[in-house]
Amino acid sequence: MAASTAALRGITKQYKDFTLGPVDMTVPAGSIVGLIGENGAGKTTLLKILCGVNRADDGTVDLLGGFPADAATRAKIGVVFEDAFFYGSFTAAQVARSLAGMYGARWNADSFSAYLRRFGLDAGKKLKEYSRGMRLKLSLAAALAHDPELLVLDEATAGLDPVVRGELLDLFLEFIQDERHSIVMSSHITADLEQIADSIAYLHNGQLLFQENKDDLLQEYGVLHCGEDVLTSLPAGLVVFTRRGAYGCESLVRERRTVQELLPEAVCDAARLDDIMRFYSGRDAQ
């Protein structure tokens, strides 16, 4: 069994109108875990519990052999949250001095400067003059410059153009190459996760529906297009949810190859992550 960078067991968090969990999730060493889910599913809450920003009501978090409450353990992670920011009046150079005091011996000023050069960021420019993409790159440079073992990203590529996103995805793949580093990354841009994630964890209405190998997941699920009479011939359990329209049925199915063998005349396309989320949401909304 592969070693885990992080393992969450029985995690729960109760708010007035929302309950997270219980959630069991693992982050294998040297891998990228893609966390998907609708708005309000609890992704940010779960990641903040993982990082020690929030405390769970129940359950345990094993983080890099320690616990999120330990300052020494938290120093081994790099975090980029969508709503995180540095003061707009700061320059990147001032950010570096501030973080050097926070991380102490772990902080690598040369590494931070190298990331600034790689990202084309002016260390003397005030952050309020940065674009969103530039601010995100600065956050990543800050998160990476102390050589974290785990990188936690919450919607880090949201709102960025495809060129910048591609640049960052390449960086993430570089980060895990030595199999010592890991990433857990939430994103609504599921195409990014299809490109780089090793496994997908689907959080839906506060519950983790599954965490599966990405390639296995995309091979397992299909979108079946057929008539109602054909659909009813399938064994129970293969159909997750069906949308019915004037021109037939569209269904999310498990065991796509089995469905194709049973219905060779029907069209059963490979499902994307967007499809899986769309049909599960439709099922629960019914």
CSV table of C-alpha atoms in Angstrom, one decimal:
chain,number,residue,atom,x,y,z
A,1,MET,CA,0.0,0.0,0.0
A,2,ALA,CA,1.4,3.4,-1.0
A,3,ALA,CA,2.4,5.8,1.8
A,4,SER,CA,0.0,8.6,2.5
A,5,THR,CA,1.0,12.3,2.8
A,6,ALA,CA,-2.3,12.9,4.6
A,7,ALA,CA,-5.3,10.8,5.8
A,8,LEU,CA,-8.6,12.2,7.0
A,9,ARG,CA,-10.8,9.7,9.0
A,10,GLY,CA,-14.3,10.4,10.1
A,11,ILE,CA,-14.1,14.1,9.7
A,12,THR,CA,-17.2,16.1,10.6
A,13,LYS,CA,-18.0,19.8,10.9
A,14,GLN,CA,-21.5,21.1,11.8
A,15,TYR,CA,-22.7,24.5,10.9
A,16,LYS,CA,-26.2,26.0,11.4
A,17,ASP,CA,-27.4,25.0,8.0
A,18,PHE,CA,-24.7,22.6,6.7
A,19,THR,CA,-23.1,19.4,7.8
A,20,LEU,CA,-19.8,18.1,6.5
A,21,GLY,CA,-19.0,14.4,6.7
A,22,PRO,CA,-18.2,12.1,8.1
A,23,VAL,CA,-15.4,12.1,5.4
A,24,ASP,CA,-12.6,9.6,4.8
A,25,MET,CA,-10.1,10.8,2.3
A,26,THR,CA,-6.4,10.0,1.6
A,27,VAL,CA,-3.6,11.9,-0.2
A,28,PRO,CA,-1.1,9.3,-1.4
A,29,ALA,CA,2.5,10.4,-1.5
A,30,GLY,CA,3.7,11.6,-4.9
A,31,SER,CA,0.2,12.1,-6.2
A,32,ILE,CA,-2.3,14.8,-7.1
A,33,VAL,CA,-5.8,14.4,-5.6
A,34,GLY,CA,-8.5,16.4,-7.4
A,35,LEU,CA,-11.3,17.5,-5.2
A,36,ILE,CA,-14.6,18.2,-7.0
A,37,GLY,CA,-18.1,19.2,-6.0
A,38,GLU,CA,-20.7,21.8,-6.4
A,39,ASN,CA,-20.7,25.2,-4.8
A,40,GLY,CA,-21.4,24.8,-1.1
A,41,ALA,CA,-20.5,21.1,-1.1
A,42,GLY,CA,-17.9,21.7,1.7
A,43,LYS,CA,-14.6,21.6,-0.3
A,44,THR,CA,-13.1,24.7,1.2
A,45,THR,CA,-14.1,23.7,4.7
A,46,LEU,CA,-12.5,20.3,4.2
A,47,LEU,CA,-9.3,21.8,3.0
A,48,LYS,CA,-9.1,24.2,5.8
A,49,ILE,CA,-9.5,21.4,8.3
A,50,LEU,CA,-6.7,19.5,6.5
A,51,CYS,CA,-4.5,22.6,6.9
A,52,GLY,CA,-5.4,23.3,10.5
A,53,VAL,CA,-7.1,26.6,9.7
A,54,ASN,CA,-10.4,25.2,11.0
A,55,ARG,CA,-10.9,22.4,13.5
A,56,ALA,CA,-13.2,19.4,12.9
A,57,ASP,CA,-15.9,18.6,15.4
A,58,ASP,CA,-15.0,14.9,15.2
A,59,GLY,CA,-12.5,12.7,13.4
A,60,THR,CA,-8.7,12.7,12.9
A,61,VAL,CA,-6.2,14.1,10.4
A,62,ASP,CA,-2.8,12.5,10.0
A,63,LEU,CA,-0.8,15.1,8.2
A,64,LEU,CA,2.8,14.3,7.2
A,65,GLY,CA,3.2,12.1,10.2
A,66,GLY,CA,1.9,14.8,12.6
A,67,PHE,CA,-1.3,16.8,13.2
A,68,PRO,CA,-2.6,20.1,11.7
A,69,ALA,CA,-2.4,21.7,15.1
A,70,ASP,CA,1.4,21.3,15.2
A,71,ALA,CA,3.2,24.4,13.9
A,72,ALA,CA,6.1,22.2,12.8
A,73,THR,CA,3.7,20.1,10.7
A,74,ARG,CA,1.9,23.1,9.2
A,75,ALA,CA,5.3,24.5,8.1
A,76,LYS,CA,5.7,21.5,5.8
A,77,ILE,CA,2.6,22.5,3.7
A,78,GLY,CA,2.1,25.2,1.1
A,79,VAL,CA,-1.4,26.6,0.9
A,80,VAL,CA,-3.2,28.8,-1.8
A,81,PHE,CA,-6.8,29.6,-1.0
A,82,GLU,CA,-9.0,31.5,-3.5
A,83,ASP,CA,-9.8,34.2,-0.9
A,84,ALA,CA,-6.2,34.5,0.5
A,85,PHE,CA,-4.3,37.7,-0.2
A,86,PHE,CA,-1.4,39.9,0.8
A,87,TYR,CA,-1.7,43.6,1.5
A,88,GLY,CA,-2.1,45.5,-1.7
A,89,SER,CA,0.4,48.1,-0.6
A,90,PHE,CA,3.1,45.4,-0.2
A,91,THR,CA,5.6,44.5,-2.9
A,92,ALA,CA,6.8,41.0,-3.5
A,93,ALA,CA,10.0,41.8,-1.8
A,94,GLN,CA,8.2,42.9,1.3
A,95,VAL,CA,6.1,39.7,1.2
A,96,ALA,CA,9.4,37.7,1.1
A,97,ARG,CA,10.7,39.5,4.2
A,98,SER,CA,7.5,38.9,6.0
A,99,LEU,CA,7.4,35.2,5.1
A,100,ALA,CA,11.1,34.7,6.0
A,101,GLY,CA,10.3,35.7,9.6
A,102,MET,CA,7.4,33.3,9.6
A,103,TYR,CA,9.1,30.2,8.2
A,104,GLY,CA,12.6,30.8,9.6
A,105,ALA,CA,15.2,28.3,8.3
A,106,ARG,CA,12.7,26.6,6.0
A,107,TRP,CA,12.4,29.8,3.9
A,108,ASN,CA,14.5,29.8,0.7
A,109,ALA,CA,14.9,33.4,-0.6
A,110,ASP,CA,16.7,32.2,-3.7
A,111,SER,CA,13.9,29.8,-4.5
A,112,PHE,CA,11.3,32.6,-4.1
A,113,SER,CA,13.3,34.9,-6.3
A,114,ALA,CA,13.6,32.1,-8.9
A,115,TYR,CA,9.8,31.7,-8.9
A,116,LEU,CA,9.4,35.4,-9.3
A,117,ARG,CA,11.6,35.3,-12.4
A,118,ARG,CA,9.9,32.3,-13.8
A,119,PHE,CA,6.5,33.9,-13.4
A,120,GLY,CA,7.7,37.3,-14.7
A,121,LEU,CA,6.8,39.1,-11.5
A,122,ASP,CA,8.4,42.5,-10.6
A,123,ALA,CA,9.5,42.2,-7.0
A,124,GLY,CA,9.3,46.0,-6.6
A,125,LYS,CA,5.8,46.5,-7.9
A,126,LYS,CA,2.9,47.0,-5.5
A,127,LEU,CA,0.5,44.0,-5.4
A,128,LYS,CA,-2.5,46.2,-6.0
A,129,GLU,CA,-1.1,46.8,-9.4
A,130,TYR,CA,-0.9,43.0,-10.1
A,131,SER,CA,-3.6,41.2,-12.2
A,132,ARG,CA,-5.4,38.3,-10.6
A,133,GLY,CA,-3.1,35.9,-12.5
A,134,MET,CA,0.0,37.7,-11.1
A,135,ARG,CA,-1.4,37.7,-7.6
A,136,LEU,CA,-2.0,33.9,-7.9
A,137,LYS,CA,1.5,33.3,-9.2
A,138,LEU,CA,2.9,35.3,-6.2
A,139,SER,CA,0.8,33.2,-3.8
A,140,LEU,CA,2.2,30.0,-5.4
A,141,ALA,CA,5.8,31.4,-5.3
A,142,ALA,CA,5.2,32.0,-1.5
A,143,ALA,CA,3.7,28.6,-1.0
A,144,LEU,CA,6.6,26.8,-2.8
A,145,ALA,CA,9.6,28.7,-1.6
A,146,HIS,CA,9.9,26.9,1.7
A,147,ASP,CA,9.9,23.5,-0.1
A,148,PRO,CA,6.6,22.1,1.3
A,149,GLU,CA,5.9,18.4,1.1
A,150,LEU,CA,2.2,19.0,0.5
A,151,LEU,CA,0.6,21.7,-1.6
A,152,VAL,CA,-3.1,22.5,-0.9
A,153,LEU,CA,-4.8,24.5,-3.6
A,154,ASP,CA,-8.4,25.8,-3.4
A,155,GLU,CA,-9.7,27.0,-6.8
A,156,ALA,CA,-6.2,28.1,-7.6
A,157,THR,CA,-6.7,28.3,-11.4
A,158,ALA,CA,-10.2,29.9,-11.3
A,159,GLY,CA,-10.6,32.8,-13.6
A,160,LEU,CA,-7.2,32.4,-15.4
A,161,ASP,CA,-6.8,32.2,-19.1
A,162,PRO,CA,-5.8,28.8,-20.7
A,163,VAL,CA,-2.2,29.8,-21.2
A,164,VAL,CA,-1.6,30.7,-17.6
A,165,ARG,CA,-3.5,27.6,-16.4
A,166,GLY,CA,-1.4,25.4,-18.7
A,167,GLU,CA,1.8,27.0,-17.2
A,168,LEU,CA,0.6,26.3,-13.7
A,169,LEU,CA,-0.5,22.7,-14.4
A,170,ASP,CA,3.0,22.0,-15.8
A,171,LEU,CA,4.4,23.4,-12.5
A,172,PHE,CA,2.2,21.1,-10.5
A,173,LEU,CA,3.4,18.1,-12.4
A,174,GLU,CA,7.0,19.1,-11.9
A,175,PHE,CA,6.3,19.5,-8.2
A,176,ILE,CA,5.3,15.8,-7.7
A,177,GLN,CA,8.0,14.2,-9.9
A,178,ASP,CA,10.2,13.1,-7.1
A,179,GLU,CA,7.3,11.3,-5.4
A,180,ARG,CA,8.1,13.1,-2.1
A,181,HIS,CA,5.7,15.9,-2.8
A,182,SER,CA,1.9,15.7,-3.1
A,183,ILE,CA,-1.0,18.0,-4.1
A,184,VAL,CA,-4.6,18.2,-3.1
A,185,MET,CA,-6.4,20.6,-5.4
A,186,SER,CA,-10.0,21.6,-5.6
A,187,SER,CA,-11.3,23.1,-8.9
A,188,HIS,CA,-14.5,23.7,-10.9
A,189,ILE,CA,-12.4,23.5,-14.0
A,190,THR,CA,-12.6,19.7,-14.2
A,191,ALA,CA,-10.7,19.6,-17.5
A,192,ASP,CA,-7.6,20.6,-15.5
A,193,LEU,CA,-8.1,17.8,-13.1
A,194,GLU,CA,-8.7,15.3,-15.9
A,195,GLN,CA,-5.3,16.4,-17.3
A,196,ILE,CA,-3.1,16.1,-14.1
A,197,ALA,CA,-4.9,14.4,-11.2
A,198,ASP,CA,-4.1,10.8,-10.2
A,199,SER,CA,-7.4,10.4,-8.2
A,200,ILE,CA,-10.7,12.2,-7.9
A,201,ALA,CA,-12.6,12.8,-4.7
A,202,TYR,CA,-16.2,13.9,-5.2
A,203,LEU,CA,-17.7,15.9,-2.3
A,204,HIS,CA,-21.5,16.3,-2.7
A,205,ASN,CA,-23.7,18.0,-0.1
A,206,GLY,CA,-21.1,17.5,2.5
A,207,GLN,CA,-20.6,13.8,1.8
A,208,LEU,CA,-17.7,12.2,0.0
A,209,LEU,CA,-19.4,10.1,-2.6
A,210,PHE,CA,-16.2,8.5,-3.8
A,211,GLN,CA,-12.4,8.8,-4.1
A,212,GLU,CA,-11.2,6.8,-7.1
A,213,ASN,CA,-8.3,6.5,-9.5
A,214,LYS,CA,-9.0,9.1,-12.2
A,215,ASP,CA,-8.4,6.8,-15.2
A,216,ASP,CA,-10.5,4.0,-13.7
A,217,LEU,CA,-13.3,6.5,-13.0
A,218,LEU,CA,-13.4,7.9,-16.5
A,219,GLN,CA,-13.3,4.4,-17.9
A,220,GLU,CA,-16.1,3.2,-15.6
A,221,TYR,CA,-18.8,5.8,-16.2
A,222,GLY,CA,-20.6,6.5,-19.5
A,223,VAL,CA,-23.4,8.6,-20.9
A,224,LEU,CA,-25.9,6.4,-22.6
A,225,HIS,CA,-28.3,7.8,-25.3
A,226,CYS,CA,-31.3,5.6,-26.0
A,227,GLY,CA,-35.0,5.2,-25.8
A,228,GLU,CA,-37.0,4.4,-22.7
A,229,ASP,CA,-37.8,0.9,-23.9
A,230,VAL,CA,-34.1,0.1,-24.4
A,231,LEU,CA,-33.1,1.6,-21.0
A,232,THR,CA,-35.4,-0.6,-19.0
A,233,SER,CA,-33.6,-3.7,-20.3
A,234,LEU,CA,-30.5,-2.9,-18.3
A,235,PRO,CA,-29.9,-4.7,-15.0
A,236,ALA,CA,-30.6,-2.7,-11.9
A,237,GLY,CA,-27.6,-0.8,-10.5
A,238,LEU,CA,-26.0,0.2,-13.8
A,239,VAL,CA,-28.0,3.4,-14.2
A,240,VAL,CA,-27.1,6.3,-11.8
A,241,PHE,CA,-29.7,8.8,-13.1
A,242,THR,CA,-31.7,9.4,-16.3
A,243,ARG,CA,-32.7,12.7,-17.9
A,244,ARG,CA,-35.8,12.2,-20.1
A,245,GLY,CA,-36.6,14.5,-23.1
A,246,ALA,CA,-38.7,14.6,-26.2
A,247,TYR,CA,-36.1,12.7,-28.2
A,248,GLY,CA,-35.2,9.9,-25.8
A,249,CYS,CA,-33.2,9.4,-22.6
A,250,GLU,CA,-29.7,10.4,-21.5
A,251,SER,CA,-28.4,8.4,-18.6
A,252,LEU,CA,-25.2,8.2,-16.5
A,253,VAL,CA,-24.2,4.5,-16.3
A,254,ARG,CA,-21.6,2.5,-14.5
A,255,GLU,CA,-19.6,-0.3,-16.1
A,256,ARG,CA,-19.7,1.4,-19.5
A,257,ARG,CA,-18.1,-1.6,-21.3
A,258,THR,CA,-20.8,-3.9,-19.9
A,259,VAL,CA,-23.5,-1.5,-21.0
A,260,GLN,CA,-22.0,-1.4,-24.5
A,261,GLU,CA,-22.0,-5.2,-24.7
A,262,LEU,CA,-25.6,-5.4,-23.6
A,263,LEU,CA,-26.7,-2.6,-25.9
A,264,PRO,CA,-24.4,-2.7,-28.9
A,265,GLU,CA,-26.8,-0.5,-31.0
A,266,ALA,CA,-27.0,2.3,-28.5
A,267,VAL,CA,-24.5,5.2,-28.2
A,268,CYS,CA,-22.6,5.1,-24.9
A,269,ASP,CA,-20.0,7.9,-24.7
A,270,ALA,CA,-17.2,8.1,-22.2
A,271,ALA,CA,-18.3,10.3,-19.3
A,272,ARG,CA,-16.4,13.4,-18.3
A,273,LEU,CA,-16.1,14.7,-14.7
A,274,ASP,CA,-18.6,17.4,-15.5
A,275,ASP,CA,-21.1,14.7,-16.7
A,276,ILE,CA,-20.7,12.7,-13.4
A,277,MET,CA,-21.3,15.8,-11.3
A,278,ARG,CA,-24.3,16.9,-13.5
A,279,PHE,CA,-26.1,13.6,-13.2
A,280,TYR,CA,-25.5,13.0,-9.5
A,281,SER,CA,-26.7,16.5,-8.8
A,282,GLY,CA,-29.8,15.9,-10.9
A,283,ARG,CA,-30.5,12.6,-9.1
A,284,ASP,CA,-30.4,14.2,-5.7
A,285,ALA,CA,-32.4,17.2,-6.8
A,286,GLN,CA,-35.3,15.0,-8.0
